[in-house]
Coordinates of C-alpha atoms in Angstrom, one line a residue:
I1 CA -90.4 -41.5 21.6
P2 CA -89.5 -44.2 19.0
E3 CA -87.0 -46.2 21.1
E4 CA -86.0 -46.9 24.6
N5 CA -83.4 -44.2 24.7
K6 CA -84.4 -41.7 22.0
I7 CA -86.6 -38.7 21.4
I8 CA -87.1 -37.2 17.9
G9 CA -89.2 -34.3 16.8
Y10 CA -89.4 -31.1 14.8
T11 CA -90.5 -27.6 15.1
T12 CA -92.0 -25.2 12.6
R13 CA -91.7 -22.2 14.9
N14 CA -89.8 -19.4 13.2
S15 CA -89.7 -15.6 12.8
G16 CA -90.1 -15.6 9.0
G17 CA -87.7 -15.8 6.1
V18 CA -88.5 -19.5 5.5
P19 CA -90.7 -21.3 3.0
E20 CA -94.0 -23.1 3.9
N21 CA -92.4 -26.5 4.4
F22 CA -89.7 -25.3 6.9
K23 CA -89.0 -27.8 9.7
N24 CA -86.1 -28.0 12.1
Y25 CA -85.7 -31.7 13.0
F26 CA -83.9 -33.0 16.0
V27 CA -82.8 -36.3 17.5
I28 CA -81.8 -36.8 21.2
E29 CA -80.1 -40.1 22.2
F30 CA -79.5 -41.0 25.9
D31 CA -77.1 -43.5 27.3
K32 CA -79.7 -44.9 29.7
P33 CA -83.1 -46.5 29.0
F34 CA -86.3 -44.7 30.1
T35 CA -88.4 -45.9 33.1
Y36 CA -91.0 -43.3 32.4
K37 CA -92.5 -42.1 29.1
G38 CA -95.1 -39.4 28.5
T39 CA -95.9 -36.7 26.0
F40 CA -98.1 -33.7 26.1
A41 CA -100.0 -31.7 23.4
D42 CA -100.5 -28.1 24.3
K43 CA -101.3 -28.4 28.1
K44 CA -102.6 -32.0 28.2
L45 CA -100.2 -34.7 29.5
E46 CA -100.7 -38.3 28.3
E47 CA -98.6 -40.9 30.1
G48 CA -97.6 -43.8 27.9
N49 CA -98.5 -41.9 24.7
L50 CA -95.3 -41.9 22.6
E51 CA -96.2 -39.4 19.8
Q52 CA -97.9 -36.0 19.6
K53 CA -98.4 -33.3 17.0
A54 CA -99.8 -29.9 18.1
D55 CA -99.0 -26.3 18.4
H56 CA -97.0 -26.9 21.5
T57 CA -95.7 -30.4 22.3
G58 CA -93.2 -32.1 24.5
A59 CA -91.8 -35.4 25.7
I60 CA -91.3 -36.3 29.4
I61 CA -89.0 -39.1 30.3
G62 CA -87.7 -40.6 33.6
F63 CA -84.7 -42.7 34.6
S64 CA -83.8 -45.1 37.4
T65 CA -80.5 -43.7 38.7
R66 CA -78.1 -44.0 41.6
K67 CA -77.3 -40.9 43.7
G68 CA -74.9 -38.8 41.7
E69 CA -75.2 -40.7 38.5
I70 CA -74.9 -38.7 35.3
V71 CA -77.1 -39.3 32.3
H72 CA -75.8 -38.0 29.0
A73 CA -77.9 -36.7 26.1
R74 CA -76.4 -36.5 22.6
I75 CA -78.2 -34.1 20.4
A76 CA -78.2 -33.3 16.7
S77 CA -80.5 -31.3 14.4
S78 CA -81.2 -31.0 10.7
F79 CA -83.2 -28.8 8.4
I80 CA -83.6 -31.7 6.0
N81 CA -85.2 -34.7 7.7
F82 CA -84.9 -37.1 10.7
E83 CA -82.5 -39.4 8.8
Q84 CA -80.1 -36.4 8.2
A85 CA -80.3 -35.5 11.8
A86 CA -79.2 -39.0 12.7
Q87 CA -76.4 -38.7 10.2
N88 CA -75.4 -35.4 11.8
L89 CA -75.3 -37.1 15.2
K90 CA -72.5 -39.4 13.9
E91 CA -70.2 -36.3 13.9
L92 CA -69.9 -36.8 17.6
G93 CA -68.4 -40.3 17.1
N94 CA -67.8 -42.2 20.3
D95 CA -66.2 -39.4 22.2
S96 CA -67.1 -38.7 25.8
F97 CA -68.6 -35.4 26.9
E98 CA -65.2 -34.3 28.2
Q99 CA -63.5 -35.3 24.9
L100 CA -66.0 -33.3 22.9
A101 CA -65.6 -30.3 25.1
Q102 CA -61.9 -30.4 24.7
K103 CA -62.2 -30.7 20.9
G104 CA -64.4 -27.6 20.9
N105 CA -61.8 -25.9 23.0
D106 CA -59.0 -26.9 20.7
A107 CA -60.9 -25.9 17.6
W108 CA -61.5 -22.4 18.9
N109 CA -57.9 -22.1 20.0
N110 CA -56.8 -23.1 16.5
V111 CA -59.1 -20.5 14.9
L112 CA -58.3 -17.7 17.3
G113 CA -54.6 -18.6 17.2
K114 CA -54.3 -17.4 13.6
I115 CA -53.5 -14.1 15.2
E116 CA -51.2 -13.7 18.1
V117 CA -50.8 -10.4 19.9
E118 CA -48.2 -9.4 22.4
G119 CA -47.2 -6.4 24.4
G120 CA -50.6 -5.3 25.6
N121 CA -52.4 -5.4 28.9
L122 CA -54.9 -8.0 30.1
D123 CA -57.9 -5.9 29.2
Q124 CA -56.6 -5.3 25.7
Y125 CA -56.0 -9.0 25.2
R126 CA -59.5 -9.8 26.4
T127 CA -61.1 -7.2 24.2
F128 CA -59.1 -8.2 21.1
Y129 CA -59.8 -11.9 21.3
S130 CA -63.5 -11.3 22.3
C131 CA -63.7 -9.2 19.1
L132 CA -61.9 -11.9 17.0
Y133 CA -64.3 -14.5 18.4
R134 CA -67.3 -12.5 17.6
S135 CA -66.0 -11.7 14.1
L136 CA -66.1 -15.4 13.4
L137 CA -69.6 -16.3 14.6
F138 CA -71.4 -15.1 11.5
P139 CA -72.4 -16.0 8.8
R140 CA -73.5 -19.4 10.0
K141 CA -73.3 -22.7 8.2
F142 CA -76.7 -23.8 6.8
Y143 CA -75.4 -26.9 5.1
E144 CA -75.0 -30.5 6.2
F145 CA -73.1 -33.5 5.0
T146 CA -74.4 -36.7 3.4
A147 CA -73.1 -40.1 4.4
D148 CA -70.4 -39.9 1.7
G149 CA -69.3 -36.4 2.9
Q150 CA -70.9 -34.2 0.3
P151 CA -72.4 -30.8 1.3
I152 CA -76.2 -30.6 1.0
H153 CA -78.6 -28.0 2.2
Y154 CA -82.3 -27.2 2.7
S155 CA -82.9 -24.1 0.7
P156 CA -84.5 -21.3 2.7
Y157 CA -85.3 -19.7 -0.7
N158 CA -87.4 -22.4 -2.4
G159 CA -87.9 -25.2 0.2
Q160 CA -86.0 -27.8 -1.8
V161 CA -83.1 -30.0 -0.6
L162 CA -80.1 -29.3 -2.9
P163 CA -76.4 -30.1 -3.2
G164 CA -73.8 -27.6 -2.3
Y165 CA -73.0 -25.0 0.4
M166 CA -75.3 -22.5 2.0
Y167 CA -74.5 -19.9 4.7
T168 CA -77.0 -17.5 6.4
D169 CA -77.6 -15.0 9.2
T170 CA -75.7 -12.0 8.0
G171 CA -76.5 -8.5 6.8
F172 CA -74.2 -7.2 4.0
W173 CA -75.1 -3.6 4.8
D174 CA -73.0 -4.0 7.9
T175 CA -70.5 -6.8 7.0
F176 CA -69.3 -5.7 3.5
R177 CA -67.3 -3.0 5.2
C178 CA -64.6 -5.0 6.9
L179 CA -65.9 -8.4 8.1
F180 CA -65.8 -10.1 4.7
P181 CA -62.4 -8.5 3.8
F182 CA -61.2 -9.9 7.1
L183 CA -62.3 -13.4 6.1
N184 CA -60.6 -12.9 2.7
L185 CA -57.4 -12.1 4.5
M186 CA -57.3 -14.6 7.3
Y187 CA -59.9 -17.4 6.5
P188 CA -60.2 -17.5 2.7
S189 CA -61.1 -21.2 2.6
V190 CA -64.2 -20.5 4.7
N191 CA -65.1 -17.5 2.6
K192 CA -64.7 -19.7 -0.5
E193 CA -67.6 -21.8 0.8
I194 CA -69.6 -18.7 1.7
Q195 CA -69.1 -17.4 -1.8
E196 CA -70.2 -20.7 -3.4
G197 CA -73.3 -20.5 -1.1
L198 CA -74.1 -17.0 -2.5
I199 CA -74.0 -18.4 -6.0
N200 CA -76.5 -21.1 -4.8
T201 CA -78.7 -18.4 -3.3
Y202 CA -78.9 -16.6 -6.7
K203 CA -79.7 -19.9 -8.5
E204 CA -82.4 -20.7 -6.0
S205 CA -84.1 -17.3 -5.7
G206 CA -83.0 -15.2 -8.6
F207 CA -81.2 -12.7 -6.4
F208 CA -78.1 -12.5 -4.3
P209 CA -79.0 -11.9 -0.6
E210 CA -78.5 -8.6 1.1
W211 CA -79.9 -9.7 4.5
A212 CA -80.3 -13.5 5.0
S213 CA -82.0 -14.9 8.0
P214 CA -82.3 -17.6 6.9
G215 CA -83.9 -16.5 3.6
H216 CA -84.3 -13.0 2.1
R217 CA -85.4 -10.5 4.8
G218 CA -86.7 -7.0 4.4
C219 CA -83.9 -5.2 6.3
M220 CA -81.6 -2.3 5.6
I221 CA -80.6 -0.9 2.2
G222 CA -78.0 -1.2 -0.6
N223 CA -76.9 -3.8 -3.1
N224 CA -73.7 -4.6 -1.1
S225 CA -73.6 -8.3 -2.2
A226 CA -71.7 -6.7 -5.1
S227 CA -68.9 -5.7 -2.6
V228 CA -68.9 -9.0 -0.9
L229 CA -68.6 -11.0 -4.1
V230 CA -66.2 -8.7 -5.9
D231 CA -63.8 -8.2 -3.0
A232 CA -63.5 -12.0 -2.7
Y233 CA -62.9 -12.5 -6.4
M234 CA -60.3 -9.7 -6.6
K235 CA -58.4 -11.1 -3.7
G236 CA -58.2 -14.6 -5.2
V237 CA -61.2 -16.2 -3.4
K238 CA -62.9 -17.2 -6.6
V239 CA -66.1 -19.1 -7.1
D240 CA -66.2 -21.9 -9.8
D241 CA -69.1 -20.4 -11.7
V242 CA -67.9 -16.8 -12.5
K243 CA -70.4 -16.5 -15.4
T244 CA -73.3 -16.9 -13.0
L245 CA -71.6 -14.5 -10.5
Y246 CA -71.5 -11.7 -13.0
E247 CA -74.9 -12.5 -14.4
G248 CA -76.4 -12.2 -10.9
L249 CA -74.6 -8.9 -10.2
I250 CA -76.0 -7.3 -13.4
H251 CA -79.5 -8.7 -12.6
G252 CA -79.4 -7.0 -9.2
T253 CA -78.8 -3.6 -10.8
E254 CA -82.0 -3.8 -12.8
N255 CA -84.4 -5.5 -10.5
V256 CA -85.8 -5.5 -7.0
H257 CA -87.2 -8.6 -5.3
P258 CA -91.0 -8.7 -5.7
E259 CA -91.6 -9.5 -2.1
V260 CA -88.5 -8.2 -0.3
S261 CA -87.7 -4.6 -1.3
S262 CA -84.3 -4.7 0.4
T263 CA -83.1 -7.3 -2.0
G264 CA -81.9 -6.1 -5.4
R265 CA -82.2 -2.3 -5.9
L266 CA -85.2 -0.5 -4.8
G267 CA -85.5 2.6 -7.0
Y268 CA -83.2 1.3 -9.7
Q269 CA -85.4 2.8 -12.4
Y270 CA -84.7 6.3 -11.1
Y271 CA -81.1 5.6 -10.3
N272 CA -80.3 4.2 -13.7
K273 CA -82.1 7.1 -15.5
L274 CA -81.3 10.1 -13.3
G275 CA -78.1 9.0 -11.6
Y276 CA -79.7 9.1 -8.1
V277 CA -82.7 8.0 -6.2
P278 CA -84.9 11.0 -5.7
Y279 CA -86.0 12.3 -2.3
D280 CA -89.6 12.9 -3.3
V281 CA -90.7 9.6 -4.9
K282 CA -91.6 7.9 -1.6
I283 CA -88.5 5.7 -1.5
N284 CA -87.1 6.2 2.0
E285 CA -83.3 6.5 2.7
N286 CA -82.9 7.6 -0.9
T287 CA -79.5 9.5 -0.6
A288 CA -78.0 6.6 1.3
R289 CA -79.2 4.2 -1.4
T290 CA -77.6 6.4 -4.1
L291 CA -74.2 6.5 -2.3
E292 CA -74.2 2.7 -1.8
Y293 CA -75.4 1.9 -5.3
A294 CA -72.6 4.1 -6.7
Y295 CA -70.0 2.2 -4.7
D296 CA -71.6 -1.1 -5.7
D297 CA -71.4 0.0 -9.4
W298 CA -67.7 0.6 -8.9
C299 CA -67.3 -2.9 -7.6
I300 CA -69.1 -4.3 -10.7
Y301 CA -66.8 -2.1 -12.8
Q302 CA -63.8 -3.7 -11.2
L303 CA -65.1 -7.2 -11.9
A304 CA -66.1 -6.2 -15.5
K305 CA -62.5 -5.1 -16.1
A306 CA -61.1 -8.2 -14.6
L307 CA -63.3 -10.4 -16.8
N308 CA -62.6 -8.4 -20.0
R309 CA -66.2 -7.5 -20.5
P310 CA -67.2 -5.3 -23.5
K311 CA -65.9 -1.7 -23.3
K312 CA -69.4 -0.2 -23.4
E313 CA -70.4 -2.3 -20.3
I314 CA -67.2 -1.3 -18.4
E315 CA -67.8 2.3 -19.2
L316 CA -71.4 2.2 -18.1
F317 CA -70.5 1.1 -14.6
A318 CA -67.5 3.5 -14.5
K319 CA -70.0 6.3 -15.2
R320 CA -72.5 5.1 -12.6
A321 CA -69.7 4.8 -10.0
M322 CA -69.5 8.6 -10.1
N323 CA -73.2 9.0 -9.2
Y324 CA -72.3 10.0 -5.7
R325 CA -71.6 13.5 -7.1
N326 CA -75.3 13.9 -7.9
V327 CA -76.3 14.1 -4.3
F328 CA -73.5 16.4 -3.1
D329 CA -74.6 19.8 -2.1
K330 CA -72.0 22.4 -2.7
E331 CA -73.6 24.9 -0.3
S332 CA -73.3 22.6 2.8
K333 CA -70.4 20.5 1.4
L334 CA -72.5 17.5 2.5
M335 CA -74.6 14.8 0.9
R336 CA -78.3 15.9 0.6
G337 CA -81.6 14.6 -0.6
R338 CA -82.4 15.6 -4.2
N339 CA -85.9 15.8 -5.8
E340 CA -86.8 14.2 -9.1
N341 CA -86.8 17.7 -10.7
G342 CA -83.1 18.1 -9.8
Q343 CA -83.6 20.5 -6.9
F344 CA -82.2 19.7 -3.5
Q345 CA -84.6 18.8 -0.8
S346 CA -85.4 21.7 1.5
P347 CA -85.3 22.6 4.4
F348 CA -82.1 20.6 5.0
S349 CA -80.8 19.7 8.5
P350 CA -77.4 17.9 8.4
L351 CA -78.2 16.6 11.9
K352 CA -81.5 14.9 10.9
W353 CA -81.3 11.1 11.4
G354 CA -83.0 8.8 8.9
D355 CA -85.2 10.4 6.2
A356 CA -82.7 10.6 3.3
F357 CA -80.2 8.5 5.2
T358 CA -80.1 5.1 7.0
E359 CA -79.6 5.1 10.8
G360 CA -77.5 8.2 10.6
N361 CA -77.4 11.8 9.4
S362 CA -75.6 13.7 6.6
W363 CA -72.6 14.1 8.8
H364 CA -72.3 10.3 9.0
Y365 CA -73.2 9.4 5.4
S366 CA -71.3 12.1 3.5
W367 CA -68.2 10.0 3.8
S368 CA -69.7 6.9 2.0
V369 CA -67.6 7.3 -1.1
F370 CA -65.4 4.4 -0.3
H371 CA -64.0 4.0 -3.9
D372 CA -63.2 7.7 -4.5
P373 CA -62.2 9.8 -1.5
Q374 CA -60.1 12.0 -3.8
G375 CA -63.3 12.8 -5.8
L376 CA -65.0 13.7 -2.5
I377 CA -62.0 15.9 -1.6
D378 CA -62.3 17.7 -4.9
L379 CA -66.1 18.2 -4.3
M380 CA -65.5 19.7 -0.9
G381 CA -62.9 22.2 -2.3
G382 CA -59.6 20.5 -1.7
K383 CA -57.6 18.8 1.1
K384 CA -57.7 21.7 3.5
M385 CA -61.5 22.0 3.5
F386 CA -61.8 18.2 3.5
I387 CA -59.7 18.0 6.7
T388 CA -61.9 20.8 8.2
M389 CA -65.0 18.8 7.4
L390 CA -63.5 15.7 9.0
D391 CA -62.5 17.6 12.0
S392 CA -66.0 19.0 12.3
V393 CA -67.5 15.6 12.9
F394 CA -65.7 15.6 16.2
A395 CA -66.1 19.3 16.8
V396 CA -69.9 19.4 16.3
P397 CA -71.5 18.5 19.7
P398 CA -73.5 15.3 19.9
V399 CA -76.7 17.0 19.1
F400 CA -79.3 15.5 16.8
D401 CA -82.7 15.8 15.0
D402 CA -84.9 12.8 15.7
S403 CA -88.0 14.1 14.0
Y404 CA -88.0 11.5 11.3
Y405 CA -88.2 8.7 13.9
G406 CA -90.3 10.6 16.4
Q407 CA -88.1 9.2 19.2
V408 CA -84.5 8.8 20.2
I409 CA -83.5 5.5 18.6
H410 CA -80.7 3.6 20.3
E411 CA -78.1 4.5 17.7
I412 CA -78.7 8.2 18.6
R413 CA -78.5 7.5 22.3
E414 CA -75.2 5.6 21.9
M415 CA -73.7 8.5 20.0
T416 CA -74.6 11.0 22.7
V417 CA -73.4 8.7 25.5
M418 CA -70.0 8.1 23.9
N419 CA -69.6 11.9 23.6
M420 CA -67.1 12.2 20.7
G421 CA -69.0 14.9 18.9
N422 CA -71.2 13.6 16.0
Y423 CA -69.0 10.6 15.5
A424 CA -71.3 7.6 15.9
H425 CA -69.1 4.6 16.0
G426 CA -71.9 2.5 17.4
N427 CA -73.4 2.2 13.9
Q428 CA -71.7 1.2 10.7
P429 CA -71.9 4.1 8.2
I430 CA -69.2 6.2 9.7
Q431 CA -66.8 3.5 10.9
H432 CA -64.3 4.0 8.0
M433 CA -64.4 7.8 8.3
I434 CA -61.3 8.3 10.5
Y435 CA -59.1 6.5 8.0
L436 CA -59.9 9.2 5.4
Y437 CA -57.4 11.6 6.9
N438 CA -54.8 9.4 5.1
Y439 CA -56.2 10.5 1.7
A440 CA -55.7 14.2 2.5
G441 CA -52.2 14.2 3.8
Q442 CA -52.8 14.2 7.6
P443 CA -52.4 10.6 8.7
W444 CA -51.5 11.5 12.2
K445 CA -55.1 12.6 12.9
A446 CA -56.3 9.2 11.9
Q447 CA -53.7 7.7 14.3
Y448 CA -54.9 9.9 17.2
W449 CA -58.7 9.3 16.7
L450 CA -58.3 5.6 16.1
R451 CA -56.6 5.1 19.4
Q452 CA -59.3 7.2 21.1
V453 CA -62.0 4.9 19.7
M454 CA -60.1 1.7 20.6
D455 CA -59.5 2.9 24.2
R456 CA -62.8 4.6 24.9
M457 CA -65.4 2.6 23.0
Y458 CA -64.3 -1.0 23.4
T459 CA -63.8 -2.8 26.8
P460 CA -63.8 -6.4 27.9
G461 CA -66.8 -5.8 30.2
P462 CA -70.5 -6.5 29.7
D463 CA -70.9 -2.9 28.3
G464 CA -67.9 -3.4 26.1
Y465 CA -69.5 -2.3 22.8
C466 CA -70.5 1.2 22.0
G467 CA -73.5 0.0 19.8
D468 CA -74.5 -2.7 17.4
E469 CA -72.3 -5.7 17.0
D470 CA -74.1 -6.5 13.7
N471 CA -72.8 -9.9 12.7
G472 CA -69.2 -9.2 13.5
Q473 CA -68.6 -5.9 11.7
T474 CA -68.0 -3.8 14.8
S475 CA -65.7 -6.4 16.2
A476 CA -63.8 -6.9 12.9
W477 CA -63.2 -3.1 12.9
Y478 CA -61.4 -3.4 16.2
V479 CA -59.4 -6.4 15.1
F480 CA -58.2 -4.6 11.9
S481 CA -57.6 -1.3 13.7
A482 CA -55.6 -3.0 16.5
L483 CA -53.4 -4.6 13.9
G484 CA -52.8 -1.2 12.3
F485 CA -54.7 -1.2 9.0
Y486 CA -58.2 -1.3 7.6
P487 CA -60.0 -2.0 4.2
V488 CA -61.6 1.3 3.5
C489 CA -62.6 0.2 0.0
P490 CA -63.4 -3.5 -0.4
G491 CA -62.8 -4.3 -4.0
T492 CA -59.3 -2.8 -4.0
D493 CA -56.1 -4.6 -3.0
E494 CA -55.3 -2.0 -0.4
Y495 CA -55.6 -1.6 3.4
V496 CA -55.3 1.9 4.7
I497 CA -52.8 2.3 7.6
G498 CA -54.0 3.5 11.0
A499 CA -51.7 2.7 13.9
P500 CA -51.2 -0.6 15.7
L501 CA -52.4 -1.1 19.3
F502 CA -50.0 -3.8 20.4
K503 CA -46.2 -4.0 20.5
K504 CA -46.3 -7.1 18.3
A505 CA -48.8 -9.1 16.3
T506 CA -48.2 -12.3 14.3
L507 CA -50.6 -13.3 11.5
H508 CA -50.6 -16.9 10.4
F509 CA -52.0 -17.1 6.9
E510 CA -53.6 -20.1 5.3
N511 CA -50.9 -20.2 2.7
G512 CA -48.3 -21.0 5.3
N513 CA -46.7 -17.6 5.5
N514 CA -46.4 -15.5 8.6
L515 CA -46.6 -11.7 8.9
V516 CA -45.1 -10.0 12.0
I517 CA -46.3 -6.5 12.8
D518 CA -43.6 -5.0 15.1
A519 CA -44.1 -1.8 17.1
Q520 CA -41.9 -2.4 20.1
N521 CA -42.0 1.2 21.4
N522 CA -45.8 1.3 21.2
S523 CA -47.5 2.6 24.3
K524 CA -50.5 4.7 25.4
E525 CA -48.4 7.8 24.8
N526 CA -46.5 6.6 21.7
L527 CA -49.5 6.4 19.5
Y528 CA -48.1 8.2 16.4
I529 CA -46.2 6.6 13.5
E530 CA -42.7 8.1 13.2
S531 CA -41.6 5.8 10.4
L532 CA -42.6 2.5 8.7
R533 CA -40.5 -0.2 7.2
V534 CA -42.0 -3.1 5.1
N535 CA -39.6 -6.0 4.9
G536 CA -36.7 -3.6 5.6
Q537 CA -37.7 -1.0 3.1
E538 CA -38.8 2.4 4.4
S539 CA -42.3 3.3 3.3
T540 CA -44.1 6.7 3.4
R541 CA -47.3 5.2 1.9
N542 CA -50.5 5.3 3.9
Y543 CA -51.5 1.9 2.7
L544 CA -50.4 -1.7 2.4
K545 CA -51.1 -4.1 -0.4
H546 CA -53.0 -7.4 0.0
A547 CA -50.5 -9.5 -1.9
D548 CA -47.6 -8.0 0.0
L549 CA -49.2 -9.0 3.3
L550 CA -49.8 -12.6 2.2
Q551 CA -46.1 -13.0 1.3
G552 CA -45.4 -12.7 5.0
G553 CA -42.4 -10.9 6.4
T554 CA -42.2 -8.0 8.8
I555 CA -43.8 -4.6 9.1
E556 CA -42.0 -2.4 11.5
F557 CA -43.7 0.6 13.0
K558 CA -41.5 3.1 14.9
M559 CA -43.9 4.9 17.2
G560 CA -43.6 8.2 19.0
S561 CA -45.5 10.6 21.3
H562 CA -45.7 13.4 18.7
P563 CA -47.1 13.4 15.2
N564 CA -44.7 13.1 12.3
L565 CA -46.0 16.0 10.2
N566 CA -43.7 15.0 7.3
R567 CA -44.7 11.4 6.7
G568 CA -47.5 10.3 4.4
I569 CA -48.2 13.8 3.2
N570 CA -47.5 13.5 -0.6
D571 CA -50.1 12.7 -3.2
D572 CA -48.4 9.4 -4.0
D573 CA -48.7 8.3 -0.3
A574 CA -52.5 8.4 -0.5
P575 CA -54.5 5.2 -1.0
Y576 CA -56.6 4.3 -4.0
S577 CA -59.2 6.7 -5.4
F578 CA -61.1 6.1 -8.6
S579 CA -60.7 9.7 -9.8
K580 CA -56.9 9.3 -9.7
M581 CA -57.1 6.3 -11.9
K582 CA -59.2 7.8 -14.7

């Protein structure tokens, strides 16, 4: 207790992911002097003692107050030092509690007001804006400002205080799918800071993060920082140091973090040599890794092309992007574990959760060919069989094999409770699957099932989510889907069309343009797209372009109660697939 009306302190309590010198400093200033001062160390109280250091400490203060008098405490924290905490406290200025509360209210209204929806019911509004709110909670700022307004951060990777941006508390295995594409569309200035922070992470640790909390954490799989970085770059959210960006991406394809196996690429030696991570080399979730590495390689291929890298380099990643084919089993028409000798793992249960896959089974993960649905269609035997396989996800009852885990994990229980066959929307791997109907000429099935998911699996109540929120991914899925489109393949400039939930939505972009999504005859019954006009021009395409959206204008959906079996059925109407580009 250094002054009459102040308490300062720090805590080192944490759950990992921090260097040895981690401290969270705080300062609390009161608007009334203390009449009582005491501290305790562990369980021993010492009146009059103004400083303690122990495993568990605290300060106790008292005031002389009139009945009903309010004492205000102004609080700030810092990961740098006490002086920086005091500097951060200045952000509050001289505002009163009520003024600060109003500023917080105004700030959220401004952020949430970037999208205005109309023509729904109260529960739909509550669900939509709750999802939008939750989409914007992560990742969290981990940087602070100096007295002259420059960003500075304590590095959770090397324990130094360094200039520049830093964000944390996000897992890319979840959020690459649509949370980061959503930021690129609606809040690119924020994602520019996040991207610069990712460059700092690589400079400070030698790796891009895959799961940051606040430093590298051993959680989940994949090398999906490639998706997050490349999607931003391809959509114009570009970091200043592109050379380091590309260098870091290449480094991640040939290394794994020495202490955190989920950072970099576990099994890269096998993957780069064989074209897949084998099932029998004691690397868990191997088939899931193969599928995600192949997509991540396609992302690197996209950036290599954009940067005019050497032809040999571009061709290498183009080849690796097709590695998903190496774990496709023609017999079951599903993805399957494959041994180092080339033979498929046996016996094979498509309903077995975990093992070769991550928090899901083969029915969930077989669709993880984000960059090449046409290639997957070809592997499965054509559009008709592909549609049959998509339909089967809903037709197969919600049965499961939990032998790998030895118990019913919550993701399994959530799938069974929601009772939509083996469609497990409560976890991320399958969340793009419904949109794949658009690639095979039956977009009306996507429109039907998307409305089913929005109506049945999201509510404004306390049980309003059907599974893991996971840093905003499950919320961002709803926001995109309610608007009527979704980024199936981050790294492309396309959004795959679903069907809007509201009669009208207005998007206010940072560039000053506004986009109106108009579906005036939308209703619970009218959930199918009869026709689509983009700025007055009729379109049969099952996708929208990023640049076209940012130009603003109007997208008009004419909705009906029956599927239009003649719209979006031609090959040219299908969204991007890598196989079609080659």
